[in-house]
Amino acid sequence: MLLEPAAPSKPLKLGVLLSGRGSNFLAIAESIRSGKLANVEIAVVISNVADAGGLISAQELGLPTALHVSKGRARADHDADVLACVREHSVDLIILAGYLRLLSPEFVAALPNRILNIHPSLLPAFPGLDAQHQAFDYGVKIAGCTVHFVDEHLDHGVIILQRAIEVLDEDDANSLSARILAEEHLAYTEAIARVASNQYEIQGRRYIKRYS
Ligand code: GRF
Protein backbone atom coordinates (compact mmCIF):
# COMPACT_ATOMS: atom_id res chain seq x y z
CA MET A 1 0.00 0.00 0.00
CA LEU A 2 1.28 3.45 -0.85
CA LEU A 3 0.41 6.76 0.67
CA GLU A 4 -2.35 8.68 -0.97
CA PRO A 5 -0.84 11.67 -2.79
CA ALA A 6 -1.17 14.69 -0.54
CA ALA A 7 -3.32 17.39 -2.11
CA PRO A 8 -1.29 20.59 -2.68
CA SER A 9 -3.12 22.27 0.17
CA LYS A 10 -2.79 19.28 2.47
CA PRO A 11 0.72 18.66 3.79
CA LEU A 12 1.96 15.20 4.69
CA LYS A 13 1.84 14.99 8.47
CA LEU A 14 4.78 13.39 10.25
CA GLY A 15 4.70 11.87 13.71
CA VAL A 16 8.26 11.68 15.07
CA LEU A 17 9.04 9.07 17.74
CA LEU A 18 12.28 9.50 19.63
CA SER A 19 14.06 8.58 22.86
CA GLY A 20 17.30 10.56 22.82
CA ARG A 21 19.18 13.59 21.58
CA GLY A 22 17.08 13.90 18.41
CA SER A 23 19.64 15.09 15.89
CA ASN A 24 17.81 13.30 13.07
CA PHE A 25 14.55 14.93 14.13
CA LEU A 26 16.25 18.34 14.13
CA ALA A 27 17.69 17.73 10.66
CA ILE A 28 14.20 16.91 9.38
CA ALA A 29 12.72 19.97 11.11
CA GLU A 30 15.39 22.13 9.48
CA SER A 31 14.67 20.61 6.05
CA ILE A 32 11.02 21.54 6.48
CA ARG A 33 11.88 25.04 7.69
CA SER A 34 14.25 25.67 4.80
CA GLY A 35 11.81 24.37 2.20
CA LYS A 36 14.02 21.41 1.25
CA LEU A 37 11.12 19.21 2.34
CA ALA A 38 8.07 20.83 0.82
CA ASN A 39 4.46 20.15 1.73
CA VAL A 40 5.47 18.20 4.83
CA GLU A 41 4.86 19.18 8.44
CA ILE A 42 5.59 17.72 11.86
CA ALA A 43 2.24 17.01 13.48
CA VAL A 44 3.64 15.71 16.75
CA VAL A 45 6.89 14.63 18.41
CA ILE A 46 6.39 11.75 20.81
CA SER A 47 8.99 10.59 23.31
CA ASN A 48 9.00 7.55 25.55
CA VAL A 49 11.71 9.12 27.74
CA ALA A 50 10.93 12.19 29.87
CA ASP A 51 14.28 13.93 29.56
CA ALA A 52 15.02 13.10 25.92
CA GLY A 53 16.95 15.97 24.35
CA GLY A 54 14.83 15.69 21.21
CA LEU A 55 11.63 16.23 23.20
CA ILE A 56 13.04 19.38 24.77
CA SER A 57 14.19 20.65 21.35
CA ALA A 58 10.72 20.04 19.93
CA GLN A 59 9.15 22.02 22.77
CA GLU A 60 11.61 24.86 22.16
CA LEU A 61 10.62 24.85 18.48
CA GLY A 62 6.98 25.17 19.53
CA LEU A 63 5.97 21.86 17.98
CA PRO A 64 3.18 19.72 19.44
CA THR A 65 4.77 17.14 21.75
CA ALA A 66 3.62 14.18 23.80
CA LEU A 67 5.33 12.11 26.45
CA HIS A 68 4.36 8.47 26.80
CA VAL A 69 6.82 6.89 29.21
CA SER A 70 7.37 3.26 28.30
CA LYS A 71 9.47 2.12 31.24
CA GLY A 72 7.68 -0.47 33.30
CA ARG A 73 4.71 -0.71 30.94
CA ALA A 74 3.61 -3.68 28.85
CA ARG A 75 4.56 -3.09 25.23
CA ALA A 76 1.01 -3.58 23.94
CA ASP A 77 -0.46 -1.06 26.44
CA HIS A 78 2.19 1.54 25.75
CA ASP A 79 1.90 1.14 21.98
CA ALA A 80 -1.88 1.46 22.15
CA ASP A 81 -1.44 4.86 23.80
CA VAL A 82 1.11 5.96 21.23
CA LEU A 83 -1.15 4.79 18.40
CA ALA A 84 -4.06 6.76 19.84
CA CYS A 85 -1.82 9.84 20.06
CA VAL A 86 -0.69 9.40 16.46
CA ARG A 87 -4.30 9.13 15.32
CA GLU A 88 -5.35 12.12 17.40
CA HIS A 89 -2.78 14.20 15.49
CA SER A 90 -3.87 12.78 12.10
CA VAL A 91 -0.35 11.52 11.38
CA ASP A 92 0.26 10.15 7.86
CA LEU A 93 3.79 8.87 8.32
CA ILE A 94 5.69 7.83 11.46
CA ILE A 95 9.38 8.69 11.63
CA LEU A 96 11.44 6.66 14.08
CA ALA A 97 14.36 8.90 14.99
CA GLY A 98 16.38 7.12 17.62
CA TYR A 99 13.33 5.48 19.19
CA LEU A 100 14.82 2.91 21.53
CA ARG A 101 11.81 0.73 21.95
CA LEU A 102 10.69 -2.21 19.83
CA LEU A 103 7.26 -1.71 18.32
CA SER A 104 4.59 -4.30 18.94
CA PRO A 105 3.35 -6.34 15.95
CA GLU A 106 -0.06 -4.71 16.45
CA PHE A 107 1.39 -1.21 16.10
CA VAL A 108 3.28 -2.14 12.93
CA ALA A 109 0.24 -3.90 11.46
CA ALA A 110 -1.93 -0.84 12.15
CA LEU A 111 0.29 1.35 9.96
CA PRO A 112 1.52 -0.72 7.00
CA ASN A 113 4.27 1.05 5.05
CA ARG A 114 3.66 4.14 7.10
CA ILE A 115 6.56 3.79 9.54
CA LEU A 116 10.13 4.74 8.59
CA ASN A 117 13.31 3.96 10.52
CA ILE A 118 16.91 5.00 10.10
CA HIS A 119 19.68 2.59 10.97
CA PRO A 120 23.38 3.48 11.09
CA SER A 121 24.67 0.65 8.91
CA LEU A 122 24.28 -0.63 5.39
CA LEU A 123 21.59 -3.21 6.07
CA PRO A 124 21.34 -6.16 6.08
CA ALA A 125 24.81 -5.86 7.64
CA PHE A 126 24.95 -5.07 11.35
CA PRO A 127 21.33 -4.86 12.51
CA GLY A 128 20.65 -4.16 16.16
CA LEU A 129 22.46 -2.02 18.68
CA ASP A 130 25.81 -0.27 18.20
CA ALA A 131 25.81 -0.85 14.45
CA GLN A 132 28.63 1.63 13.82
CA HIS A 133 30.86 -0.11 16.36
CA GLN A 134 29.94 -3.51 14.95
CA ALA A 135 30.94 -2.31 11.46
CA PHE A 136 34.17 -0.71 12.70
CA ASP A 137 35.19 -3.80 14.68
CA TYR A 138 34.42 -6.03 11.70
CA GLY A 139 36.86 -3.99 9.63
CA VAL A 140 34.53 -2.99 6.81
CA LYS A 141 35.88 -0.51 4.27
CA ILE A 142 32.50 0.94 3.37
CA ALA A 143 29.96 1.93 6.03
CA GLY A 144 26.82 4.03 5.96
CA CYS A 145 23.17 4.26 6.86
CA THR A 146 19.82 2.89 5.70
CA VAL A 147 16.32 4.35 5.75
CA HIS A 148 13.71 1.62 5.53
CA PHE A 149 10.05 0.88 6.09
CA VAL A 150 9.41 -0.87 9.37
CA ASP A 151 8.00 -4.37 9.30
CA GLU A 152 7.56 -6.93 12.07
CA HIS A 153 11.27 -7.88 12.10
CA LEU A 154 14.15 -5.84 13.52
CA ASP A 155 15.88 -3.52 11.01
CA HIS A 156 14.41 -5.55 8.17
CA GLY A 157 11.72 -3.77 6.12
CA VAL A 158 11.93 -2.58 2.52
CA ILE A 159 14.88 -0.24 1.96
CA ILE A 160 14.05 3.28 0.77
CA LEU A 161 17.62 4.48 0.40
CA GLN A 162 21.16 4.07 1.67
CA ARG A 163 24.13 6.41 1.85
CA ALA A 164 27.66 5.01 1.96
CA ILE A 165 31.00 6.39 3.09
CA GLU A 166 34.54 5.05 3.12
CA VAL A 167 36.03 3.94 6.39
CA LEU A 168 39.36 5.77 6.69
CA ASP A 169 42.53 4.23 8.11
CA GLU A 170 42.66 7.04 10.66
CA ASP A 171 39.04 6.46 11.81
CA ASP A 172 38.11 5.20 15.22
CA ALA A 173 34.59 4.04 16.07
CA ASN A 174 33.62 7.53 17.25
CA SER A 175 34.82 9.42 14.19
CA LEU A 176 33.14 6.84 11.97
CA SER A 177 29.87 7.19 13.90
CA ALA A 178 30.01 10.98 13.53
CA ARG A 179 30.51 10.77 9.78
CA ILE A 180 27.70 8.22 9.45
CA LEU A 181 25.45 10.55 11.46
CA ALA A 182 26.12 13.39 9.02
CA GLU A 183 24.95 11.06 6.22
CA GLU A 184 21.87 10.09 8.24
CA HIS A 185 20.81 13.71 8.40
CA LEU A 186 20.84 13.90 4.60
CA ALA A 187 19.35 10.45 4.09
CA TYR A 188 16.23 10.94 6.20
CA THR A 189 15.18 14.10 4.39
CA GLU A 190 15.72 12.45 1.01
CA ALA A 191 13.80 9.34 2.04
CA ILE A 192 10.84 11.34 3.34
CA ALA A 193 10.80 13.34 0.11
CA ARG A 194 10.66 10.09 -1.87
CA VAL A 195 7.78 8.74 0.17
CA ALA A 196 5.94 12.07 0.09
CA SER A 197 6.34 12.31 -3.69
CA ASN A 198 4.23 9.18 -4.14
CA GLN A 199 6.33 8.48 -7.24
CA TYR A 200 7.83 5.29 -5.86
CA GLU A 201 6.38 1.86 -5.39
CA ILE A 202 7.27 -1.33 -3.60
CA GLN A 203 7.96 -4.35 -5.82
CA GLY A 204 8.86 -7.31 -3.66
CA ARG A 205 11.66 -5.92 -1.49
CA ARG A 206 12.54 -3.16 -3.95
CA TYR A 207 11.48 0.48 -3.61
CA ILE A 208 11.70 1.91 -7.09
CA LYS A 209 10.51 4.87 -9.11
CA ARG A 210 7.25 4.36 -10.94
CA TYR A 211 7.37 4.93 -14.65
CA SER A 212 3.69 4.79 -15.53
C1 GRF B 1 20.97 7.35 15.01
O1 GRF B 1 22.29 6.88 14.85
C2 GRF B 1 20.00 6.44 14.30
O2 GRF B 1 20.55 5.85 13.16
C3 GRF B 1 19.71 5.39 15.33
O3 GRF B 1 19.67 6.09 16.54
C4 GRF B 1 20.49 7.25 16.45
C5 GRF B 1 19.64 8.42 16.85
O4 GRF B 1 20.37 9.61 16.88
N1 GRF B 1 18.48 4.69 15.03
P1 GRF B 1 19.63 10.98 17.07
O5 GRF B 1 18.84 10.89 18.38
O6 GRF B 1 18.75 11.21 15.89
O7 GRF B 1 20.73 12.00 17.18
Tab-separated table of C-alpha atoms and ligand atoms in Angstrom:
chain	number	residue	atom	x	y	z
A	1	MET	CA	0.000	0.000	0.000
A	2	LEU	CA	1.284	3.448	-0.854
A	3	LEU	CA	0.414	6.756	0.673
A	4	GLU	CA	-2.345	8.680	-0.972
A	5	PRO	CA	-0.843	11.671	-2.786
A	6	ALA	CA	-1.170	14.692	-0.542
A	7	ALA	CA	-3.320	17.394	-2.106
A	8	PRO	CA	-1.286	20.591	-2.675
A	9	SER	CA	-3.119	22.265	0.171
A	10	LYS	CA	-2.793	19.276	2.471
A	11	PRO	CA	0.716	18.663	3.786
A	12	LEU	CA	1.963	15.199	4.687
A	13	LYS	CA	1.838	14.992	8.469
A	14	LEU	CA	4.778	13.388	10.249
A	15	GLY	CA	4.704	11.875	13.711
A	16	VAL	CA	8.261	11.678	15.069
A	17	LEU	CA	9.037	9.069	17.736
A	18	LEU	CA	12.285	9.502	19.632
A	19	SER	CA	14.055	8.576	22.865
A	20	GLY	CA	17.296	10.561	22.822
A	21	ARG	CA	19.179	13.589	21.575
A	22	GLY	CA	17.077	13.900	18.408
A	23	SER	CA	19.635	15.090	15.887
A	24	ASN	CA	17.806	13.299	13.069
A	25	PHE	CA	14.548	14.927	14.126
A	26	LEU	CA	16.250	18.340	14.133
A	27	ALA	CA	17.690	17.727	10.663
A	28	ILE	CA	14.197	16.908	9.384
A	29	ALA	CA	12.722	19.971	11.112
A	30	GLU	CA	15.392	22.131	9.477
A	31	SER	CA	14.673	20.608	6.050
A	32	ILE	CA	11.018	21.540	6.481
A	33	ARG	CA	11.878	25.042	7.694
A	34	SER	CA	14.252	25.669	4.803
A	35	GLY	CA	11.807	24.372	2.198
A	36	LYS	CA	14.024	21.412	1.251
A	37	LEU	CA	11.118	19.209	2.336
A	38	ALA	CA	8.069	20.832	0.817
A	39	ASN	CA	4.462	20.150	1.728
A	40	VAL	CA	5.471	18.203	4.825
A	41	GLU	CA	4.860	19.178	8.440
A	42	ILE	CA	5.590	17.716	11.857
A	43	ALA	CA	2.240	17.013	13.477
A	44	VAL	CA	3.637	15.705	16.752
A	45	VAL	CA	6.889	14.634	18.412
A	46	ILE	CA	6.395	11.746	20.809
A	47	SER	CA	8.994	10.593	23.311
A	48	ASN	CA	9.000	7.553	25.549
A	49	VAL	CA	11.707	9.117	27.744
A	50	ALA	CA	10.928	12.189	29.867
A	51	ASP	CA	14.284	13.929	29.561
A	52	ALA	CA	15.019	13.098	25.922
A	53	GLY	CA	16.949	15.971	24.346
A	54	GLY	CA	14.828	15.689	21.212
A	55	LEU	CA	11.629	16.229	23.195
A	56	ILE	CA	13.043	19.379	24.768
A	57	SER	CA	14.193	20.653	21.345
A	58	ALA	CA	10.717	20.040	19.929
A	59	GLN	CA	9.153	22.017	22.773
A	60	GLU	CA	11.613	24.855	22.159
A	61	LEU	CA	10.616	24.847	18.482
A	62	GLY	CA	6.976	25.167	19.530
A	63	LEU	CA	5.969	21.860	17.983
A	64	PRO	CA	3.182	19.723	19.443
A	65	THR	CA	4.767	17.144	21.749
A	66	ALA	CA	3.623	14.181	23.798
A	67	LEU	CA	5.330	12.107	26.447
A	68	HIS	CA	4.355	8.470	26.798
A	69	VAL	CA	6.818	6.891	29.213
A	70	SER	CA	7.370	3.258	28.296
A	71	LYS	CA	9.473	2.124	31.237
A	72	GLY	CA	7.679	-0.465	33.300
A	73	ARG	CA	4.713	-0.712	30.942
A	74	ALA	CA	3.607	-3.676	28.850
A	75	ARG	CA	4.557	-3.085	25.228
A	76	ALA	CA	1.006	-3.576	23.939
A	77	ASP	CA	-0.455	-1.058	26.435
A	78	HIS	CA	2.188	1.543	25.746
A	79	ASP	CA	1.901	1.142	21.977
A	80	ALA	CA	-1.882	1.457	22.145
A	81	ASP	CA	-1.437	4.860	23.802
A	82	VAL	CA	1.110	5.959	21.226
A	83	LEU	CA	-1.154	4.789	18.396
A	84	ALA	CA	-4.059	6.761	19.844
A	85	CYS	CA	-1.819	9.842	20.059
A	86	VAL	CA	-0.694	9.400	16.459
A	87	ARG	CA	-4.303	9.129	15.323
A	88	GLU	CA	-5.355	12.122	17.396
A	89	HIS	CA	-2.779	14.196	15.487
A	90	SER	CA	-3.867	12.776	12.096
A	91	VAL	CA	-0.349	11.523	11.379
A	92	ASP	CA	0.255	10.149	7.861
A	93	LEU	CA	3.792	8.874	8.324
A	94	ILE	CA	5.687	7.831	11.455
A	95	ILE	CA	9.382	8.689	11.626
A	96	LEU	CA	11.439	6.662	14.082
A	97	ALA	CA	14.361	8.899	14.991
A	98	GLY	CA	16.384	7.117	17.623
A	99	TYR	CA	13.333	5.475	19.190
A	100	LEU	CA	14.817	2.909	21.533
A	101	ARG	CA	11.806	0.728	21.946
A	102	LEU	CA	10.691	-2.206	19.830
A	103	LEU	CA	7.256	-1.707	18.325
A	104	SER	CA	4.587	-4.303	18.940
A	105	PRO	CA	3.354	-6.336	15.946
A	106	GLU	CA	-0.062	-4.714	16.455
A	107	PHE	CA	1.389	-1.212	16.101
A	108	VAL	CA	3.284	-2.145	12.925
A	109	ALA	CA	0.239	-3.900	11.455
A	110	ALA	CA	-1.926	-0.842	12.146
A	111	LEU	CA	0.293	1.346	9.959
A	112	PRO	CA	1.515	-0.722	6.997
A	113	ASN	CA	4.269	1.051	5.046
A	114	ARG	CA	3.663	4.141	7.102
A	115	ILE	CA	6.558	3.786	9.541
A	116	LEU	CA	10.126	4.742	8.592
A	117	ASN	CA	13.310	3.960	10.518
A	118	ILE	CA	16.911	4.996	10.102
A	119	HIS	CA	19.679	2.588	10.970
A	120	PRO	CA	23.382	3.485	11.095
A	121	SER	CA	24.666	0.646	8.909
A	122	LEU	CA	24.275	-0.629	5.388
A	123	LEU	CA	21.586	-3.210	6.074
A	124	PRO	CA	21.340	-6.156	6.077
A	125	ALA	CA	24.815	-5.864	7.642
A	126	PHE	CA	24.953	-5.073	11.348
A	127	PRO	CA	21.331	-4.861	12.508
A	128	GLY	CA	20.652	-4.161	16.163
A	129	LEU	CA	22.460	-2.020	18.681
A	130	ASP	CA	25.811	-0.266	18.201
A	131	ALA	CA	25.807	-0.845	14.452
A	132	GLN	CA	28.629	1.633	13.823
A	133	HIS	CA	30.857	-0.112	16.363
A	134	GLN	CA	29.941	-3.506	14.948
A	135	ALA	CA	30.944	-2.313	11.463
A	136	PHE	CA	34.168	-0.715	12.698
A	137	ASP	CA	35.189	-3.798	14.680
A	138	TYR	CA	34.422	-6.033	11.703
A	139	GLY	CA	36.857	-3.989	9.630
A	140	VAL	CA	34.526	-2.991	6.811
A	141	LYS	CA	35.884	-0.514	4.271
A	142	ILE	CA	32.498	0.939	3.368
A	143	ALA	CA	29.963	1.933	6.027
A	144	GLY	CA	26.816	4.026	5.957
A	145	CYS	CA	23.172	4.257	6.856
A	146	THR	CA	19.821	2.890	5.702
A	147	VAL	CA	16.316	4.346	5.749
A	148	HIS	CA	13.708	1.616	5.529
A	149	PHE	CA	10.050	0.881	6.094
A	150	VAL	CA	9.405	-0.868	9.372
A	151	ASP	CA	8.004	-4.369	9.305
A	152	GLU	CA	7.565	-6.930	12.072
A	153	HIS	CA	11.271	-7.881	12.095
A	154	LEU	CA	14.145	-5.841	13.523
A	155	ASP	CA	15.883	-3.516	11.012
A	156	HIS	CA	14.414	-5.549	8.172
A	157	GLY	CA	11.717	-3.773	6.125
A	158	VAL	CA	11.935	-2.580	2.517
A	159	ILE	CA	14.882	-0.238	1.956
A	160	ILE	CA	14.046	3.278	0.766
A	161	LEU	CA	17.625	4.476	0.395
A	162	GLN	CA	21.158	4.069	1.673
A	163	ARG	CA	24.131	6.414	1.847
A	164	ALA	CA	27.655	5.012	1.955
A	165	ILE	CA	30.997	6.388	3.092
A	166	GLU	CA	34.537	5.046	3.121
A	167	VAL	CA	36.035	3.935	6.392
A	168	LEU	CA	39.360	5.768	6.695
A	169	ASP	CA	42.526	4.232	8.105
A	170	GLU	CA	42.656	7.038	10.660
A	171	ASP	CA	39.042	6.462	11.807
A	172	ASP	CA	38.110	5.202	15.224
A	173	ALA	CA	34.593	4.042	16.066
A	174	ASN	CA	33.618	7.532	17.247
A	175	SER	CA	34.817	9.423	14.188
A	176	LEU	CA	33.144	6.836	11.972
A	177	SER	CA	29.867	7.191	13.902
A	178	ALA	CA	30.013	10.976	13.531
A	179	ARG	CA	30.514	10.771	9.776
A	180	ILE	CA	27.698	8.221	9.451
A	181	LEU	CA	25.446	10.549	11.459
A	182	ALA	CA	26.118	13.390	9.016
A	183	GLU	CA	24.950	11.062	6.223
A	184	GLU	CA	21.867	10.086	8.242
A	185	HIS	CA	20.812	13.714	8.403
A	186	LEU	CA	20.841	13.903	4.602
A	187	ALA	CA	19.350	10.451	4.086
A	188	TYR	CA	16.231	10.938	6.204
A	189	THR	CA	15.177	14.098	4.391
A	190	GLU	CA	15.722	12.450	1.014
A	191	ALA	CA	13.795	9.336	2.039
A	192	ILE	CA	10.836	11.336	3.338
A	193	ALA	CA	10.801	13.343	0.114
A	194	ARG	CA	10.664	10.095	-1.871
A	195	VAL	CA	7.777	8.735	0.174
A	196	ALA	CA	5.937	12.068	0.088
A	197	SER	CA	6.342	12.305	-3.689
A	198	ASN	CA	4.234	9.185	-4.143
A	199	GLN	CA	6.334	8.476	-7.243
A	200	TYR	CA	7.828	5.292	-5.856
A	201	GLU	CA	6.378	1.859	-5.387
A	202	ILE	CA	7.266	-1.329	-3.600
A	203	GLN	CA	7.957	-4.345	-5.822
A	204	GLY	CA	8.861	-7.313	-3.657
A	205	ARG	CA	11.662	-5.923	-1.493
A	206	ARG	CA	12.536	-3.159	-3.952
A	207	TYR	CA	11.484	0.483	-3.613
A	208	ILE	CA	11.699	1.913	-7.092
A	209	LYS	CA	10.505	4.869	-9.109
A	210	ARG	CA	7.251	4.359	-10.943
A	211	TYR	CA	7.374	4.930	-14.650
A	212	SER	CA	3.695	4.794	-15.528
B	1	GRF	C1	20.968	7.351	15.013
B	1	GRF	O1	22.286	6.876	14.853
B	1	GRF	C2	20.003	6.444	14.302
B	1	GRF	O2	20.546	5.852	13.157
B	1	GRF	C3	19.706	5.389	15.327
B	1	GRF	O3	19.669	6.089	16.544
B	1	GRF	C4	20.488	7.251	16.455
B	1	GRF	C5	19.638	8.417	16.850
B	1	GRF	O4	20.375	9.609	16.884
B	1	GRF	N1	18.481	4.692	15.025
B	1	GRF	P1	19.632	10.984	17.069
B	1	GRF	O5	18.839	10.890	18.378
B	1	GRF	O6	18.747	11.209	15.894
B	1	GRF	O7	20.726	12.001	17.180
